[in-house]
Amino acid sequence: MPLDLIALRKHVHQHPELSGKENNTAKFVINTLKQFSCTIKQNLGGTSLVAIFNSEKKGKNILFRAELDALPIQEINTFNHHSKTKGVSHKCGHDGHLCSLLALAELLHNKPLETGTVYLLFQSAEETGKGAAAVLNSAFFKTLAIDYAFAYHNIPGEKLNTILYKEGSFTAAVSSIIIRLKGKTAHAAEPENGVNPALAMAEILQKAEALNQNNTTKDNFILCTPVHAVLGEKAYGVAAGEAEVHFTLRAWQQNQLDKALTELTALAKTGAQEHNLSICFERIEEFKANTNNGHAVAYLQTVLEEEKLSVIERKEPYKWGEDFGLFTQHYPGAMFGIGAGESCPSLHNPDYDFPDAITPIAANLFYKLAQKISNL
Ligand SMILES: [Zn+2]
Ligand SMILES: [Zn+2]
């Protein structure tokens, strides 16, 4: 029986799970894969799993990745397949992405490749930026020699099934940082007996503004956005003794992001010293830039021409971060976009739903890429 891709996707949509907790989604994927001639390795640094289609003949090792996780967003859609879990829903289309890989598994089972090995990676915790690192650090993954890695993301606002690609940076490098300042509380009537971080906090916010280079056409594009700040307590007899400032930074290039983070931590340290405060930093939610390899993009272009798909070669990267970036920092690879339709609600919006028309297009594209590359 061929896979009913729409029914599969709707089932996953109805049962969303948050990052790192995709146990039932992983089980569902494994149960679906069992009918195909592949080996399954599970629990790769969490709930991630990989299905291996090995031709037993020498050739390239190609990885295709999809994601398992949903988001902490209450779905407002009322269609039959709406999320059954309160406050959690598939609002990034990972339900659809993973079905594309299941469809690819079916293609590889029905028409096995003559050479090489294909790894279908169903990755946990994309949204928190933790899943890719956990997979790469797993003992099993360290033994693999991947030649090329590919993934796609659906892109609302673009024509349905138009392929969007770009050599070099495809999505931004994104990282967030928490700056914690610690002084000393005092009676609000005697602030001179305490060390109040208020001025240092204000200076850090102001100086960080100068790190921005908001011209997206330039290679050194940097956004340093304050996202949260807190000072002291709502206790009106107490002068504040602690503060926190949270920033999210984005850049086209990984080294530009690292440079901006170094500058931000340096200016914060100076501010803390000048005001006699202790300071510490916490880096969170790191997404490496998706850096698309020239050869990987060339293979993609050839397949797109052969398949006569409508394409857009992008001039600029996307400003969002995507955890697949870490794979492109380790292996030659490419992430590309597939248009989800001009009227499709934006990603992470409560009314978003993955358009099922994309699923077979993506699976076929991946299959053709595997065919092209596996016998090189
Ligand atoms: Zn997302
Ligand atoms: Zn996503």
PDB file of C-alpha atoms and ligand atoms in Angstrom, residues 65 67 69 71 91-94 97 126-127 152-154 320-323 335 347-348, ligand 2:
ATOM      1  CA  ARG A  65      17.220  16.144   7.195  1.00  0.00           C
ATOM      2  CA  GLU A  67      12.570  18.082  11.910  1.00  0.00           C
ATOM      3  CA  ASP A  69       9.340  19.310  16.823  1.00  0.00           C
ATOM      4  CA  LEU A  71       6.000  24.977  18.928  1.00  0.00           C
ATOM      5  CA  LYS A  91       3.413  26.121  13.160  1.00  0.00           C
ATOM      6  CA  CYS A  92       6.675  25.761  11.268  1.00  0.00           C
ATOM      7  CA  GLY A  93       5.560  22.935   8.965  1.00  0.00           C
ATOM      8  CA  HIS A  94       7.865  20.323  10.479  1.00  0.00           C
ATOM      9  CA  HIS A  97       8.924  18.307   6.269  1.00  0.00           C
ATOM     10  CA  GLU A 126      15.242  22.311  15.819  1.00  0.00           C
ATOM     11  CA  GLU A 127      13.312  25.234  17.279  1.00  0.00           C
ATOM     12  CA  TYR A 152      14.476  22.353   2.862  1.00  0.00           C
ATOM     13  CA  HIS A 153      12.114  24.714   4.605  1.00  0.00           C
ATOM     14  CA  ASN A 154       8.663  25.747   3.394  1.00  0.00           C
ATOM     15  CA  TRP A 320      15.813  33.736  10.525  1.00  0.00           C
ATOM     16  CA  GLY A 321      18.073  31.093  11.994  1.00  0.00           C
ATOM     17  CA  GLU A 322      17.786  27.385  11.202  1.00  0.00           C
ATOM     18  CA  ASP A 323      19.517  24.608  13.095  1.00  0.00           C
ATOM     19  CA  MET A 335      19.341  24.244   2.528  1.00  0.00           C
ATOM     20  CA  LEU A 347       5.621  30.634  10.060  1.00  0.00           C
ATOM     21  CA  HIS A 348       5.030  30.574  13.836  1.00  0.00           C
TER      22      HIS A 348
HETATM   23 ZN    ZN B   2      11.145  25.332  10.932  1.00  0.00          ZN
END
